[in-house]
Coordinates of C-alpha atoms in Angstrom, one line a residue:
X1 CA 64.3 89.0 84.8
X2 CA 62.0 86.3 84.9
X3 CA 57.7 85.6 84.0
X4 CA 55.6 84.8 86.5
X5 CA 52.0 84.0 86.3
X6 CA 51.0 87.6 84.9
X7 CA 49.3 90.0 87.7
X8 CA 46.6 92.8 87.1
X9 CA 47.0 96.1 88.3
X10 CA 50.3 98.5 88.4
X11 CA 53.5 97.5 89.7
X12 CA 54.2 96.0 92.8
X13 CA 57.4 96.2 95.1
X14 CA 57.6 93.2 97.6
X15 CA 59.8 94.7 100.4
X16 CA 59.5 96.2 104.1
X17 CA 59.3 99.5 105.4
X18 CA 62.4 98.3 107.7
X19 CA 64.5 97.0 105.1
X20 CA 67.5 98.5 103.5
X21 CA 67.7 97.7 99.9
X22 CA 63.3 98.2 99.9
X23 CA 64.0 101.8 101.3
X24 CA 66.2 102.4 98.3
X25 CA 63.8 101.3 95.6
X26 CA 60.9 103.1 97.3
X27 CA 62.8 106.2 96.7
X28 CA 63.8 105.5 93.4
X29 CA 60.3 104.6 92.6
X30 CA 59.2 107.9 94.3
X31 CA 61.6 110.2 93.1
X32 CA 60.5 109.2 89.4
X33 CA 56.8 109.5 90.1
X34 CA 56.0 105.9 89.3
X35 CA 53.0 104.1 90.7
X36 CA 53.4 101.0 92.3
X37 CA 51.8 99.3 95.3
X38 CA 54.3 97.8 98.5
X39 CA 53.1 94.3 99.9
X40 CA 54.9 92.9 102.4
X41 CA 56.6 89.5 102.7
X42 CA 53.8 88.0 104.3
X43 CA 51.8 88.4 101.4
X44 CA 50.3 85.4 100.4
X45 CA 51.6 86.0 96.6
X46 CA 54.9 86.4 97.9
X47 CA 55.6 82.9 99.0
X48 CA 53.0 81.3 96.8
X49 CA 54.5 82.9 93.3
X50 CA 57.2 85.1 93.9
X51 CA 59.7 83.0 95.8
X52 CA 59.3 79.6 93.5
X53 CA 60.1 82.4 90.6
X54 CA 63.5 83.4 92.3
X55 CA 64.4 80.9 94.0
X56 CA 65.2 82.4 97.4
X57 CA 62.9 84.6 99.9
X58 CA 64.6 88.1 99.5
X59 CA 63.6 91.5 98.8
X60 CA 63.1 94.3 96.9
X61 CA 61.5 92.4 94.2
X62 CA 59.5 94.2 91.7
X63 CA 57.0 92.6 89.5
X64 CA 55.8 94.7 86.6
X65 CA 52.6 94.8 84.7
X66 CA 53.2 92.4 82.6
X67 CA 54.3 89.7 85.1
X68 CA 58.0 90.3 84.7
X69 CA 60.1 89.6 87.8
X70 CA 63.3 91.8 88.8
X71 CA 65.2 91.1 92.2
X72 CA 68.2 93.3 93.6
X73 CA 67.5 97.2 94.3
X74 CA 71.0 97.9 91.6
X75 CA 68.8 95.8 88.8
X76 CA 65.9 97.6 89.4
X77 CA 67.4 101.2 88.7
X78 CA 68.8 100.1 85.9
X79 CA 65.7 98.6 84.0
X80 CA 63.7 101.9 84.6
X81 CA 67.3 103.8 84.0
X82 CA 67.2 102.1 80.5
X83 CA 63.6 102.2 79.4
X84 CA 63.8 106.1 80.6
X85 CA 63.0 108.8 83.6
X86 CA 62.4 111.5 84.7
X87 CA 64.9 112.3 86.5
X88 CA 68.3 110.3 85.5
X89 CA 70.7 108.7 87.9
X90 CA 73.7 108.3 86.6
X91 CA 75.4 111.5 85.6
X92 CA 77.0 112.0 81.9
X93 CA 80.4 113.3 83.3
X94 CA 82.2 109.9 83.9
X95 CA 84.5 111.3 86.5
X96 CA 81.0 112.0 88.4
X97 CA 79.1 108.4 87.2
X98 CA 82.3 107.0 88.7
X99 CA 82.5 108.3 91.7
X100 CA 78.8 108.0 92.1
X101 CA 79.0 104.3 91.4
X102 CA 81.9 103.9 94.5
X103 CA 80.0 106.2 96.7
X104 CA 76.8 103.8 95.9
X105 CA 79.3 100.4 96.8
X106 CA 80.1 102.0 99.9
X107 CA 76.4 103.0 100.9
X108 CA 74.7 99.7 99.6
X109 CA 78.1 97.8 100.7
X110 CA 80.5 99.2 103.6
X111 CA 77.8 101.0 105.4
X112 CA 76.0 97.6 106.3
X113 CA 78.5 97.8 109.3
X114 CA 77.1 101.2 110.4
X115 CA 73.5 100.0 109.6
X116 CA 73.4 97.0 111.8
X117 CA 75.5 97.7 114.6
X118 CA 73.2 100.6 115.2
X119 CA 70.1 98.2 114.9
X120 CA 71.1 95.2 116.8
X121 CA 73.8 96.5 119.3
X122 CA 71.1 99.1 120.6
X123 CA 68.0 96.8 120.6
X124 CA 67.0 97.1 124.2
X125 CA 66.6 100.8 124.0
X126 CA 64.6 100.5 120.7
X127 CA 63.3 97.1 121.1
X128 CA 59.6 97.8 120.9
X129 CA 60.1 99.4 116.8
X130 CA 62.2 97.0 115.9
X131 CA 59.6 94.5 116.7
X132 CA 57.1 95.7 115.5
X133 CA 58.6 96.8 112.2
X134 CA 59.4 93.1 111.8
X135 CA 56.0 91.7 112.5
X136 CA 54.3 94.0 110.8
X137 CA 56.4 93.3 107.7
X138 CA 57.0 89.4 108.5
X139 CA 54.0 88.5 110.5
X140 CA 54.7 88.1 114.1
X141 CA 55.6 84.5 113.7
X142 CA 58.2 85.0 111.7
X143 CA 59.6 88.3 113.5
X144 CA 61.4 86.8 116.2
X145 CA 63.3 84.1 114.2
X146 CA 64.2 87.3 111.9
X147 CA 65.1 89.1 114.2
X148 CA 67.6 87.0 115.9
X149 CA 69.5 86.0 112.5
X150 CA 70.0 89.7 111.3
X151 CA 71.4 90.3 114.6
X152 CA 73.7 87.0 114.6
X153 CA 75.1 88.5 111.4
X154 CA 77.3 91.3 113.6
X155 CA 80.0 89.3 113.5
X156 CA 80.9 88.5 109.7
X157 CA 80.2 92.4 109.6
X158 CA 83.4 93.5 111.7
X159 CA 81.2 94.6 114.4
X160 CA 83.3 94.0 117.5
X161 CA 84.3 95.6 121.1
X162 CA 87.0 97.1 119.6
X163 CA 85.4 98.2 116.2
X164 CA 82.2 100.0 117.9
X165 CA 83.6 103.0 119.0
X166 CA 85.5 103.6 115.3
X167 CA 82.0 102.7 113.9
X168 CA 80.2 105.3 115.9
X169 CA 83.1 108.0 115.8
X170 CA 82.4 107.2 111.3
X171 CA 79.1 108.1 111.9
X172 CA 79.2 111.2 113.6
X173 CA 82.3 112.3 110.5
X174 CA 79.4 111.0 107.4
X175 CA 77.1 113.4 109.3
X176 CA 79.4 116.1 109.6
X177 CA 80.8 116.1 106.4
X178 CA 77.5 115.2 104.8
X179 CA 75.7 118.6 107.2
X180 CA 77.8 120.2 105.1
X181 CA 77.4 119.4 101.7
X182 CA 74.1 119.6 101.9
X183 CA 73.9 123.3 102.9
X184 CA 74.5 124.1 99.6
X185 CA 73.1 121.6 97.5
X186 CA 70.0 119.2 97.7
X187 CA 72.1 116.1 96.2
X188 CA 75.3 114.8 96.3
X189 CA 76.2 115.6 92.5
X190 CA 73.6 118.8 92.4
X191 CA 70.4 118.9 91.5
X192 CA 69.1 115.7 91.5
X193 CA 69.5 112.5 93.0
X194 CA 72.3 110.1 91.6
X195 CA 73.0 106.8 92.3
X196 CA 75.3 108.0 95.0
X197 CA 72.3 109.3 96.5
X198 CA 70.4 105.9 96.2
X199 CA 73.6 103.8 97.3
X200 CA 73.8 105.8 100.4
X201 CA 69.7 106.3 101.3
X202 CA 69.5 102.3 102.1
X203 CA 71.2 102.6 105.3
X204 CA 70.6 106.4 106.1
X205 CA 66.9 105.6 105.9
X206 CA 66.3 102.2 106.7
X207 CA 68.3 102.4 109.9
X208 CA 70.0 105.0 110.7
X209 CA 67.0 107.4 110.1
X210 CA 64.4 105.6 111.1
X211 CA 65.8 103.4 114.0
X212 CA 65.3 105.5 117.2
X213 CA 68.9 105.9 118.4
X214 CA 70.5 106.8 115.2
X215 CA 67.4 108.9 113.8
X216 CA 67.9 110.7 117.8
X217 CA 71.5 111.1 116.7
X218 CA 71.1 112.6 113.4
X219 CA 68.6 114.8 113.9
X220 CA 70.5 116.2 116.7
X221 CA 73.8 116.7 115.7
X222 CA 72.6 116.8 111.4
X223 CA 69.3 118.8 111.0
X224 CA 70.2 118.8 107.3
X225 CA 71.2 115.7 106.7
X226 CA 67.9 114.3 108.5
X227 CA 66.1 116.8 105.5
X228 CA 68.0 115.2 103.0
X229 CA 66.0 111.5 104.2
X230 CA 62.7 113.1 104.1
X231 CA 64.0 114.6 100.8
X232 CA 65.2 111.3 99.4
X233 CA 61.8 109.5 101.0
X234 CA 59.3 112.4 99.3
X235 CA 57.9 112.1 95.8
X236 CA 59.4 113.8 92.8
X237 CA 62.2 116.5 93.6
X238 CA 61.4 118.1 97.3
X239 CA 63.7 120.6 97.1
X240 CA 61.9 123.9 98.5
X241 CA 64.8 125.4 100.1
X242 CA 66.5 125.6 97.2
X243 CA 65.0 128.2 94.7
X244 CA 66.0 128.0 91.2
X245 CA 68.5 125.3 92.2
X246 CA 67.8 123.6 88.4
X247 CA 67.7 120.2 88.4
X248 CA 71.1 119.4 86.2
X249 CA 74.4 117.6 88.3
X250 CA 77.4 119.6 88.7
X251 CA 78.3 121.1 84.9
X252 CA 82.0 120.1 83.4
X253 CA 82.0 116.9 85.6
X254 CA 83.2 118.8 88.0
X255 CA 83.7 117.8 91.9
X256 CA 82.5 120.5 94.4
X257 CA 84.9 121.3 97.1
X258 CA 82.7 119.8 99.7
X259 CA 82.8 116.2 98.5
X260 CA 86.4 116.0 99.1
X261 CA 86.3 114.7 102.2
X262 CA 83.6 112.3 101.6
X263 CA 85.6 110.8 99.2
X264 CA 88.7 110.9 102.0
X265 CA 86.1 109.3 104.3
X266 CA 85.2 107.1 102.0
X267 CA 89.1 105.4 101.1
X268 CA 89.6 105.4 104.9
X269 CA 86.6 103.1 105.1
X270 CA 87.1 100.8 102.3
X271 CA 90.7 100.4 102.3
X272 CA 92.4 97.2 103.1
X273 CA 89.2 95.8 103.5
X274 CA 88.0 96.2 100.0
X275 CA 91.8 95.0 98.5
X276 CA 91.8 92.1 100.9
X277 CA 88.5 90.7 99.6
X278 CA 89.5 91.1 96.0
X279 CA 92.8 89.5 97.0
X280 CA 90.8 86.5 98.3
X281 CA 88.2 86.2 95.2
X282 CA 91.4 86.2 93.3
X283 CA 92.6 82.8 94.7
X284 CA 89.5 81.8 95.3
X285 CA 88.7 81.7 91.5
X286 CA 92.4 80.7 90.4
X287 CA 91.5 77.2 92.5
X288 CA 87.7 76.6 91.6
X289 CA 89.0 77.3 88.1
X290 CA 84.9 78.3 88.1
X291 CA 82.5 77.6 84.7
X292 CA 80.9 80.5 83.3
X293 CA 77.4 81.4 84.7
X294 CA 78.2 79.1 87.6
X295 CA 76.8 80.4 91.0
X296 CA 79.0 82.5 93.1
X297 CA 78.3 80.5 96.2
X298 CA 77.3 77.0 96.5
X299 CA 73.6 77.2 97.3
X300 CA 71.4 80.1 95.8
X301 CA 70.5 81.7 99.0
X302 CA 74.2 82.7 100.1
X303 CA 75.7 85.2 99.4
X304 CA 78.9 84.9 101.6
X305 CA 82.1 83.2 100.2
X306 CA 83.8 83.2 103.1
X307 CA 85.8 85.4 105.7
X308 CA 88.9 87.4 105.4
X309 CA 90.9 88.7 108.7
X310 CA 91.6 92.4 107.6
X311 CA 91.2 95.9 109.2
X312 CA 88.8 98.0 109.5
X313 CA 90.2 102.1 110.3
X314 CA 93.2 100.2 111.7
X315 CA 91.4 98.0 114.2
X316 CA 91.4 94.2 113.5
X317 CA 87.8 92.8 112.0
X318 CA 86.7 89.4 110.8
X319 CA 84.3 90.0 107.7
X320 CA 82.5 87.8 105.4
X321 CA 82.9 88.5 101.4
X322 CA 79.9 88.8 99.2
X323 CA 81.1 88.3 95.4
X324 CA 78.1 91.0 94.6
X325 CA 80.8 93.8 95.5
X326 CA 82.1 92.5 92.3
X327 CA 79.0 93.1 90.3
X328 CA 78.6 96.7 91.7
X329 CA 82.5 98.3 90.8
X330 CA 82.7 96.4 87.3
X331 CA 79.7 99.0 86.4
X332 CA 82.4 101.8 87.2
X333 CA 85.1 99.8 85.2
X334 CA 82.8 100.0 82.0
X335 CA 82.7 103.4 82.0
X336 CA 86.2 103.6 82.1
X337 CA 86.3 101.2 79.1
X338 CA 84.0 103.1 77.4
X339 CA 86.2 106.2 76.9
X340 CA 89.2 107.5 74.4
X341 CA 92.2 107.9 76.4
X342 CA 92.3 111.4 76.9
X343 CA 89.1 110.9 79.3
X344 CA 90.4 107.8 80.8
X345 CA 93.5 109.4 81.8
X346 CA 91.5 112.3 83.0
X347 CA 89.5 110.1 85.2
X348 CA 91.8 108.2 86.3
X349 CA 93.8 111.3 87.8
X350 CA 90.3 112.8 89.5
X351 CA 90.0 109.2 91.3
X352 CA 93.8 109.0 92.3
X353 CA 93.5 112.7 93.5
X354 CA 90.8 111.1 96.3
X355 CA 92.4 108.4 96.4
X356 CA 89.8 106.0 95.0
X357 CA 91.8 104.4 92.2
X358 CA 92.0 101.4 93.8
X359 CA 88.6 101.1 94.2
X360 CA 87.5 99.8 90.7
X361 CA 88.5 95.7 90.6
X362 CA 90.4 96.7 87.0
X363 CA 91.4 93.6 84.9
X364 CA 91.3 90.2 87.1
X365 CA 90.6 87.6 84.1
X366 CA 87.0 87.3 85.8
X367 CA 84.1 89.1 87.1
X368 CA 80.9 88.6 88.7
X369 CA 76.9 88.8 87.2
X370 CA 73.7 88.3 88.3
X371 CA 71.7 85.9 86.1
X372 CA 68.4 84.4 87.0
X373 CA 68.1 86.6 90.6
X374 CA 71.9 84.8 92.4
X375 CA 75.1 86.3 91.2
X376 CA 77.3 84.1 89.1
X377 CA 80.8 83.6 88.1
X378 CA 81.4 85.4 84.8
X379 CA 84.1 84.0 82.5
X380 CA 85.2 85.7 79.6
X381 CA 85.7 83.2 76.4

């Protein structure tokens, strides 16, 4: 968290209404019933006081009240998690907070593949939006230059000939299985949103339920999924159709039948991909022999690493590796560190029965942090 020159007023989120990681702070914000005002990149404060503070043009940013500067949708949960809501994300039960926190790394991380294949490889049947969803949040200057480097990112996402149709047919399963879940409950863990919920809004919002071909899709073969969006989108707790639901996650830390195969979907998704790019961090580390606090990447606004040849549902993919996966499973590793080992054992045996075990990094002699708005190398003494 950084100062910059203090502002008047409430607080502000610097985002766009097209942009994944803004659509999951909006709902956040919303669901809690805070105030804030959205401004738009091209904002004049933006570039004049927001970037220099940062260091890089990306969004969600929040500035607070005070002046106080916090970048990275994850961040921003957690500073209103930890001065107190309404309506808490991350469920006591650590079996659930676990799980919640690997459902949230494949929303925020995994789904990018789903978000912008369904973006960019369908542009000339929605090109009129998207356009106009980056101008409006851009300028129109700057829209077209956007627009043509998110969709040269396809690539270093796995999103190939051969991978499209797998990415598609994954869709169509989330939905199903998702349709549902969501029958019987409002939220992934019960009655309330989690940060499952928020990992997986990004990209079932941003893109894939606000884009017109996927929104099309979803509405069409998901009704209740699609309610689940507005749901997410709405202020406070819109949750009508559930009468006397209570607002409490699943009691015992207990797993509901119908997330089973979401979590099945999920390790069919993640896996080699997720081991492969650990595997390469790994190496990566053991020959930089890195300092602590030392960016992850060599200038502050990458985030890539580098590439990995791995597999993606069985089909061969290219993707790039962002060390921030890091950041986003060590939080599901501390909870595991945090408990007697009873519970850990306990936990442990709920994640192998879905086979997510694999999913936390686990001891690697390193990890990953974000300090001043980049991730950095994290080196313990």
């Amino acid at each position: 968290m950084t100062q910059a020159p203090p502002s008047t007023g409430p607080l502000i989120l610097y985002g766009a209404p097209h942009s994944l990681y803004t659509g999951v702070v909006r709902c956040y914000l919303r669901t809690q019933g805070t105030a804030y005002i959205e401004r738009p990149t091209s904002h004049p404060d933006f570039a004049q006081r927001i970037t220099p503070a940062i260091g890089r043009s990306i969004i969600p940013v929040v500035e607070l009240p005070d002046g106080s500067i916090i970048q990275d949708s994850v961040e921003i949960i957690d500073h209103f998690e930890r001065a107190g809501v309404p309506w808490p994300a991350y469920p006591e039960g650590p079996l659930q907070r676990v799980l919640a926190i690997i459902v949230q790394y494949y929303g925020s991380q995994a789904m990018l593949r789903h978000a912008m294949h369904y973006r960019w490889s369908y542009l000339g049947e929605q090109e009129a939006f998207i356009k106009d969803a980056f101008a409006a949040g851009s300028g129109p200057d700057m829209a077209g230059k956007i627009m043509a480097r998110m969709q040269s990112y396809l690539p270093q996402l796995g999103v190939t000939e051969a991978s499209i149709p797998l990415i598609e047919r994954s869709f169509e399963s989330l939905m199903d299985i998702l349709e549902q879940h969501l029958r019987l409950h409002p939220y992934l863990f019960g009655g309330r949103p989690s940060v499952a919920d928020y990992g997986l809004i990004g990209p079932m919002f941003a893109h894939l339920g606000r884009d017109p071909v996927p929104a099309d899709l979803m509405k069409r073969r998901a009704p209740r999924v699609f309610r689940w969006v507005e749901r997410m989108t709405a202020p406070g707790l819109d949750v009508p159709e559930f009468v006397d639901y209570g607002t409490d996650y699943f009691i015992d830390d207990s797993i509901p039948e119908t997330l089973t195969p979401l979590f099945a979907h999920i390790a069919d998704e993640i896996f080699p991909e997720l081991t492969d790019k650990l595997v390469f961090m790994d190496v990566h580390v053991n020959h930089l022999q890195p300092a602590d606090g030392q960016p992850v990447c060599d200038k502050p606004h990458q985030r890539y690493l580098g590439k990995i040849d791995t597999q993606f549902r069985g089909v061969p993919v290219t993707t790039g590796i962002q060390p921030y996966l890091l950041y986003l499973l060590r939080r599901a590793d501390a909870v595991l560190q945090s408990l007697d080992e009873t519970e850990r054992s306990r936990v442990i045996a709920g994640l192998q029965r879905h086979g997510l075990d694999q999913a936390l990094p686990g001891e690697r002699g390193y990890s990953v942090d974000r300090r001043g708005h980049i991730e950095v190398w994290e080196i313990p003494s």
